[in-house]
PDB file of C-alpha atoms in Angstrom:
ATOM      1  CA  MET A   1       0.117  -0.385   0.016  1.00 31.00           C
ATOM      2  CA  PHE A   2       1.242   3.328  -0.956  1.00 31.00           C
ATOM      3  CA  VAL A   3      -0.052   6.634   0.771  1.00 33.00           C
ATOM      4  CA  LEU A   4       0.162  10.275  -0.528  1.00 31.00           C
ATOM      5  CA  LEU A   5       3.347  12.085   1.870  1.00 33.00           C
ATOM      6  CA  GLY A   6       3.721  15.979   0.270  1.00 31.00           C
ATOM      7  CA  VAL A   7       5.017  15.114  -3.295  1.00 29.00           C
ATOM      8  CA  LEU A   8       6.411  11.753  -2.554  1.00 31.00           C
ATOM      9  CA  LEU A   9       4.934   8.617  -2.718  1.00 29.00           C
ATOM     10  CA  VAL A  10       5.930   5.990   0.388  1.00 32.00           C
ATOM     11  CA  PRO A  11       4.902   2.995   1.198  1.00 32.00           C
ATOM     12  CA  ALA A  12       2.721   2.810   4.399  1.00 33.00           C
ATOM     13  CA  THR A  13       3.826   1.017   7.581  1.00 32.00           C
ATOM     14  CA  GLY A  14       2.531  -1.222   9.638  1.00 32.00           C
ATOM     15  CA  GLY A  15      -0.035  -0.762  12.532  1.00 32.00           C
ATOM     16  CA  GLY A  16      -2.275   1.953  10.596  1.00 32.00           C
ATOM     17  CA  ALA A  17       0.807   4.775  10.955  1.00 33.00           C
ATOM     18  CA  PHE A  18       2.152   6.402   7.724  1.00 32.00           C
ATOM     19  CA  ALA A  19       6.095   6.210   6.621  1.00 35.00           C
ATOM     20  CA  ASP A  20       7.830   9.863   7.291  1.00 39.00           C
ATOM     21  CA  VAL A  21      11.100   9.303   5.570  1.00 36.00           C
ATOM     22  CA  PRO A  22      11.818  11.255   2.529  1.00 39.00           C
ATOM     23  CA  GLU A  23      14.417   9.735   0.357  1.00 42.00           C
ATOM     24  CA  PRO A  24      17.273  12.802   0.722  1.00 47.00           C
ATOM     25  CA  GLU A  25      20.325  12.479   3.095  1.00 50.00           C
ATOM     26  CA  ASP A  26      19.878  15.589   4.771  1.00 68.00           C
ATOM     27  CA  VAL A  27      16.394  15.349   5.972  1.00 84.00           C
ATOM     28  CA  LEU A  28      15.909  14.431   9.663  1.00 89.00           C
ATOM     29  CA  VAL A  29      14.698  11.101  10.359  1.00 89.00           C
ATOM     30  CA  PRO A  30      13.204   9.120  13.378  1.00 90.00           C
ATOM     31  CA  GLY A  31      16.459   8.870  15.678  1.00 90.00           C
ATOM     32  CA  VAL A  32      14.999   5.206  16.697  1.00 88.00           C
ATOM     33  CA  VAL A  33      13.910   2.736  14.522  1.00 81.00           C
ATOM     34  CA  GLY A  34      10.090   2.538  14.573  1.00 76.00           C
ATOM     35  CA  GLY A  35       9.965   5.706  16.394  1.00 78.00           C
ATOM     36  CA  GLY A  36       8.616   9.198  15.559  1.00 70.00           C
ATOM     37  CA  ARG A  37       5.452   7.604  14.231  1.00 66.00           C
ATOM     38  CA  ALA A  38       3.966  10.145  11.412  1.00 61.00           C
ATOM     39  CA  GLU A  39       0.543  11.805  11.865  1.00 60.00           C
ATOM     40  CA  TYR A  40      -2.323  11.091   9.081  1.00 58.00           C
ATOM     41  CA  PRO A  41      -0.365  12.809   5.981  1.00 56.00           C
ATOM     42  CA  MET A  42      -3.168  15.235   5.552  1.00 54.00           C
ATOM     43  CA  ASP A  43      -4.680  17.291   7.963  1.00 54.00           C
ATOM     44  CA  THR A  44      -6.589  20.424   6.712  1.00 56.00           C
ATOM     45  CA  PRO A  45      -9.463  20.337   4.143  1.00 56.00           C
ATOM     46  CA  ASP A  46      -8.976  23.627   2.794  1.00 62.00           C
ATOM     47  CA  GLN A  47      -6.823  26.648   3.246  1.00 68.00           C
ATOM     48  CA  VAL A  48      -9.470  29.232   2.634  1.00 71.00           C
ATOM     49  CA  LEU A  49     -13.058  27.642   2.518  1.00 75.00           C
ATOM     50  CA  PRO A  50     -15.163  26.408   5.268  1.00 78.00           C
ATOM     51  CA  PRO A  51     -14.988  22.639   5.399  1.00 77.00           C
ATOM     52  CA  LEU A  52     -17.369  20.341   3.659  1.00 72.00           C
ATOM     53  CA  GLN A  53     -19.657  18.204   6.282  1.00 69.00           C
ATOM     54  CA  PRO A  54     -19.384  14.347   5.559  1.00 66.00           C
ATOM     55  CA  GLU A  55     -22.757  12.825   4.796  1.00 65.00           C
ATOM     56  CA  GLY A  56     -23.578  10.649   7.981  1.00 65.00           C
ATOM     57  CA  GLU A  57     -21.376   9.732  10.732  1.00 67.00           C
ATOM     58  CA  VAL A  58     -17.734   8.891  10.013  1.00 68.00           C
ATOM     59  CA  PRO A  59     -16.483   7.150  13.181  1.00 70.00           C
ATOM     60  CA  VAL A  60     -12.910   8.909  14.178  1.00 72.00           C
ATOM     61  CA  PRO A  61     -10.524   6.324  15.342  1.00 73.00           C
ATOM     62  CA  GLU A  62      -9.121   6.473  19.225  1.00 76.00           C
ATOM     63  CA  PRO A  63      -5.283   6.915  19.050  1.00 73.00           C
ATOM     64  CA  GLU A  64      -3.609   3.351  19.055  1.00 62.00           C
ATOM     65  CA  GLU A  65      -1.498   3.799  22.476  1.00 56.00           C
ATOM     66  CA  ASP A  66      -0.188   7.055  24.345  1.00 53.00           C
ATOM     67  CA  VAL A  67       2.648   8.869  22.364  1.00 56.00           C
ATOM     68  CA  ASP A  68       4.782   9.118  25.967  1.00 63.00           C
ATOM     69  CA  GLU A  69       8.058   8.378  24.284  1.00 80.00           C
ATOM     70  CA  LEU A  70       9.653  11.049  22.763  1.00 92.00           C
ATOM     71  CA  VAL A  71      11.895  10.378  19.711  1.00 94.00           C
ATOM     72  CA  GLU A  72      14.119  12.958  18.458  1.00 95.00           C
ATOM     73  CA  TYR A  73      14.669  13.337  14.533  1.00 94.00           C
ATOM     74  CA  LEU A  74      18.295  13.255  13.448  1.00 94.00           C
ATOM     75  CA  PRO A  75      20.298  13.807  10.006  1.00 92.00           C
ATOM     76  CA  ARG A  76      20.691  10.281   8.730  1.00 88.00           C
ATOM     77  CA  SER A  77      24.517  10.670   9.001  1.00 86.00           C
ATOM     78  CA  ALA A  78      24.041  11.122  13.118  1.00 87.00           C
ATOM     79  CA  VAL A  79      21.817   8.237  13.880  1.00 88.00           C
ATOM     80  CA  GLY A  80      23.767   5.851  15.747  1.00 86.00           C
ATOM     81  CA  ALA A  81      26.299   8.472  17.249  1.00 87.00           C
ATOM     82  CA  ALA A  82      26.967   8.600  20.913  1.00 91.00           C
ATOM     83  CA  CYS A  83      27.256  12.298  20.927  1.00 92.00           C
ATOM     84  CA  THR A  84      26.774  14.211  17.668  1.00 92.00           C
ATOM     85  CA  ALA A  85      29.346  16.873  16.295  1.00 92.00           C
ATOM     86  CA  SER A  86      26.563  18.252  14.113  1.00 89.00           C
ATOM     87  CA  ALA A  87      24.635  21.403  14.732  1.00 95.00           C
ATOM     88  CA  GLY A  88      20.956  20.437  15.298  1.00 95.00           C
ATOM     89  CA  ALA A  89      18.278  22.121  13.335  1.00 95.00           C
ATOM     90  CA  TYR A  90      17.359  23.868  16.538  1.00 97.00           C
ATOM     91  CA  GLN A  91      20.819  24.703  17.684  1.00 97.00           C
ATOM     92  CA  ARG A  92      20.483  28.549  18.877  1.00 97.00           C
ATOM     93  CA  GLN A  93      16.802  27.592  20.071  1.00 97.00           C
ATOM     94  CA  VAL A  94      18.318  25.089  22.371  1.00 98.00           C
ATOM     95  CA  GLU A  95      21.295  26.881  23.314  1.00 98.00           C
ATOM     96  CA  ARG A  96      19.379  29.713  24.698  1.00 98.00           C
ATOM     97  CA  LEU A  97      17.127  27.804  26.480  1.00 98.00           C
ATOM     98  CA  LEU A  98      19.452  25.435  28.154  1.00 98.00           C
ATOM     99  CA  GLY A  99      21.394  28.755  29.213  1.00 97.00           C
ATOM    100  CA  LEU A 100      24.662  27.827  26.594  1.00 98.00           C
ATOM    101  CA  LYS A 101      26.511  30.280  24.577  1.00 97.00           C
ATOM    102  CA  VAL A 102      24.336  31.109  21.563  1.00 98.00           C
ATOM    103  CA  ASP A 103      26.212  30.689  18.248  1.00 97.00           C
ATOM    104  CA  GLY A 104      24.900  27.778  16.565  1.00 97.00           C
ATOM    105  CA  LYS A 105      27.737  26.116  16.544  1.00 97.00           C
ATOM    106  CA  GLN A 106      28.036  22.689  18.829  1.00 97.00           C
ATOM    107  CA  SER A 107      30.538  22.040  20.556  1.00 96.00           C
ATOM    108  CA  ALA A 108      31.622  19.026  23.286  1.00 96.00           C
ATOM    109  CA  ALA A 109      30.391  21.196  26.044  1.00 97.00           C
ATOM    110  CA  ASP A 110      27.109  21.918  23.861  1.00 97.00           C
ATOM    111  CA  CYS A 111      26.515  17.911  23.173  1.00 97.00           C
ATOM    112  CA  ARG A 112      26.950  17.409  26.517  1.00 97.00           C
ATOM    113  CA  ALA A 113      24.594  19.706  28.150  1.00 98.00           C
ATOM    114  CA  VAL A 114      21.890  18.650  25.220  1.00 98.00           C
ATOM    115  CA  ARG A 115      22.489  15.167  26.193  1.00 97.00           C
ATOM    116  CA  ALA A 116      21.681  15.559  29.636  1.00 98.00           C
ATOM    117  CA  PHE A 117      19.078  17.510  28.985  1.00 98.00           C
ATOM    118  CA  GLN A 118      17.724  14.592  27.056  1.00 98.00           C
ATOM    119  CA  VAL A 119      18.046  11.919  29.162  1.00 97.00           C
ATOM    120  CA  LYS A 120      16.183  13.982  31.778  1.00 97.00           C
ATOM    121  CA  GLU A 121      13.323  14.303  29.730  1.00 97.00           C
ATOM    122  CA  LYS A 122      13.812  11.152  28.225  1.00 96.00           C
ATOM    123  CA  ILE A 123      14.140  11.590  24.884  1.00 97.00           C
ATOM    124  CA  LYS A 124      15.340   9.480  22.794  1.00 95.00           C
ATOM    125  CA  PRO A 125      18.034   8.915  21.612  1.00 96.00           C
ATOM    126  CA  ALA A 126      20.143  10.809  23.800  1.00 96.00           C
ATOM    127  CA  ASN A 127      22.840  11.921  21.559  1.00 96.00           C
ATOM    128  CA  GLY A 128      22.784  15.280  22.411  1.00 97.00           C
ATOM    129  CA  TYR A 129      21.421  16.523  18.742  1.00 97.00           C
ATOM    130  CA  ALA A 130      19.311  19.470  19.293  1.00 97.00           C
ATOM    131  CA  GLY A 131      15.945  18.821  16.788  1.00 96.00           C
ATOM    132  CA  PRO A 132      12.493  19.715  16.746  1.00 96.00           C
ATOM    133  CA  VAL A 133      11.955  17.402  20.223  1.00 97.00           C
ATOM    134  CA  THR A 134      14.423  18.340  22.008  1.00 98.00           C
ATOM    135  CA  TRP A 135      13.301  21.945  21.581  1.00 98.00           C
ATOM    136  CA  ALA A 136       9.849  21.763  21.945  1.00 98.00           C
ATOM    137  CA  ARG A 137      10.263  20.150  24.927  1.00 98.00           C
ATOM    138  CA  ALA A 138      12.921  22.610  26.397  1.00 98.00           C
ATOM    139  CA  GLU A 139      10.297  25.731  25.000  1.00 98.00           C
ATOM    140  CA  LEU A 140       7.285  23.971  26.766  1.00 98.00           C
ATOM    141  CA  LEU A 141       9.352  23.946  30.292  1.00 98.00           C
ATOM    142  CA  ALA A 142      10.502  27.378  29.818  1.00 98.00           C
ATOM    143  CA  ALA A 143       6.740  28.954  29.045  1.00 98.00           C
ATOM    144  CA  ARG A 144       5.503  26.844  31.842  1.00 98.00           C
ATOM    145  CA  LYS A 145       8.084  29.095  34.012  1.00 97.00           C
ATOM    146  CA  ASN A 146       7.160  32.277  32.443  1.00 97.00           C
ATOM    147  CA  LEU A 147       4.074  31.917  29.961  1.00 98.00           C
ATOM    148  CA  ASP A 148       4.372  34.766  27.745  1.00 97.00           C
ATOM    149  CA  PRO A 149       7.449  36.696  28.564  1.00 95.00           C
ATOM    150  CA  GLY A 150       6.782  39.473  25.559  1.00 94.00           C
ATOM    151  CA  ARG A 151       2.948  40.233  26.669  1.00 95.00           C
ATOM    152  CA  ARG A 152       2.107  39.374  23.030  1.00 96.00           C
ATOM    153  CA  CYS A 153      -1.412  37.304  23.767  1.00 97.00           C
ATOM    154  CA  PRO A 154      -3.905  40.542  24.268  1.00 96.00           C
ATOM    155  CA  VAL A 155      -5.613  40.034  28.463  1.00 96.00           C
ATOM    156  CA  LYS A 156      -9.435  40.323  27.625  1.00 97.00           C
ATOM    157  CA  LYS A 157     -12.341  39.423  30.158  1.00 97.00           C
ATOM    158  CA  TYR A 158     -13.709  36.836  27.501  1.00 97.00           C
ATOM    159  CA  ALA A 159     -11.541  33.645  26.721  1.00 97.00           C
ATOM    160  CA  VAL A 160      -9.094  34.115  24.294  1.00 98.00           C
ATOM    161  CA  ALA A 161      -7.095  30.911  22.854  1.00 98.00           C
ATOM    162  CA  CYS A 162      -3.375  32.270  22.743  1.00 98.00           C
ATOM    163  CA  VAL A 163      -1.730  30.993  19.756  1.00 98.00           C
ATOM    164  CA  ASP A 164       2.643  31.808  19.997  1.00 98.00           C
ATOM    165  CA  LEU A 165       3.919  30.253  16.276  1.00 98.00           C
ATOM    166  CA  ASP A 166       7.309  31.213  17.276  1.00 98.00           C
ATOM    167  CA  ARG A 167       7.341  28.812  20.101  1.00 98.00           C
ATOM    168  CA  GLN A 168       4.951  26.740  18.844  1.00 98.00           C
ATOM    169  CA  LEU A 169       2.871  26.834  21.920  1.00 98.00           C
ATOM    170  CA  MET A 170      -0.938  27.616  22.765  1.00 98.00           C
ATOM    171  CA  TRP A 171      -2.695  28.132  26.426  1.00 98.00           C
ATOM    172  CA  VAL A 172      -6.270  29.636  26.628  1.00 98.00           C
ATOM    173  CA  ARG A 173      -6.589  32.600  29.219  1.00 97.00           C
ATOM    174  CA  LYS A 174      -9.581  34.376  30.544  1.00 97.00           C
ATOM    175  CA  ASP A 175      -8.886  37.957  32.254  1.00 95.00           C
ATOM    176  CA  LYS A 176      -5.755  36.938  34.187  1.00 90.00           C
ATOM    177  CA  LYS A 177      -6.727  33.231  34.615  1.00 96.00           C
ATOM    178  CA  VAL A 178      -5.290  30.725  32.695  1.00 97.00           C
ATOM    179  CA  THR A 179      -8.061  28.072  31.814  1.00 98.00           C
ATOM    180  CA  PHE A 180      -5.818  25.905  29.471  1.00 98.00           C
ATOM    181  CA  PRO A 181      -2.612  25.562  30.229  1.00 98.00           C
ATOM    182  CA  VAL A 182       0.236  26.325  28.020  1.00 98.00           C
ATOM    183  CA  VAL A 183       0.937  23.245  25.462  1.00 98.00           C
ATOM    184  CA  ASN A 184       3.155  22.392  22.497  1.00 98.00           C
ATOM    185  CA  ILE A 185       1.174  22.708  19.199  1.00 98.00           C
ATOM    186  CA  ARG A 186       2.378  22.369  15.273  1.00 96.00           C
ATOM    187  CA  SER A 187       1.336  25.195  12.905  1.00 96.00           C
ATOM    188  CA  GLY A 188       1.870  25.326   9.114  1.00 93.00           C
ATOM    189  CA  ARG A 189       4.191  24.366   7.455  1.00 91.00           C
ATOM    190  CA  VAL A 190       6.159  26.062   4.162  1.00 89.00           C
ATOM    191  CA  GLY A 191       3.214  27.241   1.988  1.00 89.00           C
ATOM    192  CA  TYR A 192       0.163  26.425   4.008  1.00 90.00           C
ATOM    193  CA  ALA A 193       0.980  28.994   6.877  1.00 94.00           C
ATOM    194  CA  THR A 194      -1.430  29.171   9.718  1.00 96.00           C
ATOM    195  CA  ARG A 195      -3.055  32.397   9.425  1.00 96.00           C
ATOM    196  CA  THR A 196      -2.291  35.285  12.387  1.00 97.00           C
ATOM    197  CA  GLY A 197      -4.422  37.558  14.350  1.00 98.00           C
ATOM    198  CA  TRP A 198      -7.714  37.670  15.009  1.00 98.00           C
ATOM    199  CA  HIS A 199     -10.078  34.951  15.027  1.00 98.00           C
ATOM    200  CA  THR A 200     -13.277  33.578  16.057  1.00 98.00           C
ATOM    201  CA  VAL A 201     -14.334  29.880  16.406  1.00 98.00           C
ATOM    202  CA  TYR A 202     -17.013  29.450  14.138  1.00 96.00           C
ATOM    203  CA  TRP A 203     -17.682  25.424  14.236  1.00 94.00           C
ATOM    204  CA  ARG A 204     -16.778  22.535  16.140  1.00 94.00           C
ATOM    205  CA  HIS A 205     -16.819  18.844  15.121  1.00 92.00           C
ATOM    206  CA  LYS A 206     -16.029  16.482  17.532  1.00 91.00           C
ATOM    207  CA  ASP A 207     -15.552  13.352  15.452  1.00 89.00           C
ATOM    208  CA  HIS A 208     -14.656  15.172  12.412  1.00 88.00           C
ATOM    209  CA  TRP A 209     -13.238  13.716   9.064  1.00 82.00           C
ATOM    210  CA  SER A 210     -11.827  15.522   5.847  1.00 74.00           C
ATOM    211  CA  SER A 211     -14.342  14.722   3.092  1.00 70.00           C
ATOM    212  CA  ILE A 212     -11.739  15.422   0.602  1.00 65.00           C
ATOM    213  CA  TYR A 213      -8.606  14.017   2.089  1.00 64.00           C
ATOM    214  CA  ASN A 214     -10.628  10.870   3.953  1.00 71.00           C
ATOM    215  CA  THR A 215      -8.489  12.065   6.848  1.00 77.00           C
ATOM    216  CA  PRO A 216      -9.839  11.974  10.388  1.00 84.00           C
ATOM    217  CA  MET A 217      -9.744  15.543  12.389  1.00 88.00           C
ATOM    218  CA  PRO A 218     -10.555  14.407  15.666  1.00 92.00           C
ATOM    219  CA  TYR A 219     -11.817  17.231  18.099  1.00 94.00           C
ATOM    220  CA  SER A 220     -11.661  19.990  15.531  1.00 94.00           C
ATOM    221  CA  GLN A 221     -12.612  23.394  15.940  1.00 96.00           C
ATOM    222  CA  PHE A 222     -12.287  25.573  13.221  1.00 95.00           C
ATOM    223  CA  PHE A 223     -11.536  29.196  13.217  1.00 97.00           C
ATOM    224  CA  SER A 224     -10.269  30.541  10.342  1.00 95.00           C
ATOM    225  CA  GLY A 225     -11.697  28.579   6.647  1.00 91.00           C
ATOM    226  CA  GLY A 226     -10.243  25.300   7.006  1.00 89.00           C
ATOM    227  CA  GLN A 227      -7.833  25.738   9.408  1.00 93.00           C
ATOM    228  CA  ALA A 228      -8.679  24.580  12.811  1.00 94.00           C
ATOM    229  CA  PHE A 229      -7.476  23.010  16.249  1.00 97.00           C
ATOM    230  CA  HIS A 230      -7.476  19.467  16.235  1.00 94.00           C
ATOM    231  CA  ALA A 231      -5.976  16.538  17.017  1.00 93.00           C
ATOM    232  CA  VAL A 232      -3.153  14.218  15.369  1.00 89.00           C
ATOM    233  CA  TYR A 233      -1.953  10.529  16.010  1.00 85.00           C
ATOM    234  CA  GLY A 234       2.006  10.663  16.679  1.00 82.00           C
ATOM    235  CA  GLN A 235       4.504  13.224  17.917  1.00 86.00           C
ATOM    236  CA  LEU A 236       3.333  16.630  17.151  1.00 91.00           C
ATOM    237  CA  ALA A 237       7.370  17.800  17.146  1.00 93.00           C
ATOM    238  CA  THR A 238       7.921  16.810  13.500  1.00 91.00           C
ATOM    239  CA  PRO A 239      10.907  18.267  10.956  1.00 91.00           C
ATOM    240  CA  ALA A 240       7.565  19.796   8.893  1.00 88.00           C
ATOM    241  CA  GLY A 241       4.585  21.932  10.319  1.00 91.00           C
ATOM    242  CA  SER A 242       0.884  20.804   9.085  1.00 90.00           C
ATOM    243  CA  ARG A 243      -1.410  21.809   5.930  1.00 87.00           C
ATOM    244  CA  GLY A 244      -2.597  25.235   8.443  1.00 91.00           C
ATOM    245  CA  CYS A 245      -4.204  23.881  11.314  1.00 93.00           C
ATOM    246  CA  VAL A 246      -2.739  24.315  14.853  1.00 96.00           C
ATOM    247  CA  ASN A 247      -2.445  20.627  15.826  1.00 95.00           C
ATOM    248  CA  LEU A 248      -2.646  19.471  19.061  1.00 96.00           C
ATOM    249  CA  GLY A 249      -1.746  15.962  21.061  1.00 94.00           C
ATOM    250  CA  TYR A 250      -4.732  13.781  21.153  1.00 93.00           C
ATOM    251  CA  ARG A 251      -5.320  14.278  24.694  1.00 94.00           C
ATOM    252  CA  ASN A 252      -4.776  17.904  24.503  1.00 97.00           C
ATOM    253  CA  ALA A 253      -7.210  18.300  21.746  1.00 97.00           C
ATOM    254  CA  GLN A 254     -10.168  16.521  23.706  1.00 96.00           C
ATOM    255  CA  LYS A 255      -9.055  18.477  26.838  1.00 97.00           C
ATOM    256  CA  LEU A 256      -9.295  21.735  24.715  1.00 98.00           C
ATOM    257  CA  TRP A 257     -12.653  20.785  23.529  1.00 98.00           C
ATOM    258  CA  ASP A 258     -14.045  21.110  26.963  1.00 97.00           C
ATOM    259  CA  VAL A 259     -12.543  24.769  27.381  1.00 98.00           C
ATOM    260  CA  LEU A 260     -13.534  26.664  24.256  1.00 98.00           C
ATOM    261  CA  ARG A 261     -17.193  27.138  22.617  1.00 97.00           C
ATOM    262  CA  LYS A 262     -18.092  28.154  19.503  1.00 97.00           C
ATOM    263  CA  GLY A 263     -18.055  32.373  19.230  1.00 98.00           C
ATOM    264  CA  ASP A 264     -14.755  32.090  21.543  1.00 98.00           C
ATOM    265  CA  ARG A 265     -12.038  34.131  20.029  1.00 98.00           C
ATOM    266  CA  VAL A 266      -8.175  33.306  18.965  1.00 98.00           C
ATOM    267  CA  TYR A 267      -5.486  35.110  18.514  1.00 98.00           C
ATOM    268  CA  ILE A 268      -2.122  33.889  16.338  1.00 98.00           C
ATOM    269  CA  TRP A 269       1.010  35.619  16.209  1.00 98.00           C
ATOM    270  CA  GLY A 270       4.736  35.156  15.206  1.00 97.00           C
ATOM    271  CA  LYS A 271       5.984  32.405  12.481  1.00 96.00           C
ATOM    272  CA  ARG A 272       6.760  28.756  12.769  1.00 95.00           C
ATOM    273  CA  PRO A 273      10.676  28.790  12.810  1.00 92.00           C
ATOM    274  CA  GLY A 274      11.865  27.318   9.772  1.00 81.00           C
ATOM    275  CA  SER A 275       8.686  28.126   7.521  1.00 69.00           C
TER     276      SER A 275
END
């Protein structure tokens, strides 16, 4: 069986997962065999138009298992290395978050520090490569201590879903109270940017299925055309972004469903790194 992933046809893997290993040598791949299970290949029905409602009820599958194990993405050349000498795709961001010298270069000291962080946070393989998973975890931990250092999200008396594309994070606050704690998200990749500015949750569909791409989008909460908050299967911190939607882990999307309502406001700012 083959599935369409971007512009490349790749064979589907077992267990209902989709292959996520492009051919070029410099593209990041899961550093652990069988790890980094990809989400479904298409995750938003349209960039502009509202979603089409499927005819009848289409059952949306529960995740096969919770994704507790964090698997880092590495260049092929770094797979199997004990402590990589390669600067990571998110080297500067991780250096800043770990209090290292921010120069974008991998030193032996940097590798030891990043590897120690990976061991502590149970990120595999712990070989010091500053990839998307390591960066996402470090960004989340920093945000738990200092949620909105730039005060980018407006504080209103009504609920606002705050989406920080720079840090790939989101939370919900109403006045000074945070009603949904900060979590990692994944926003639009190159050519499919998540639209910034003010939006409104205009349609919610708990068991949504994309009728265009035949793809499940559980706990969908649409806020701009075909762009929505919704759950995905597998890790969020992958080399590529979404097709414009704001992706959440399954359990977090499930919790967000009980926090937001139709008519709630969404404020999005920044830009996904690398997009």
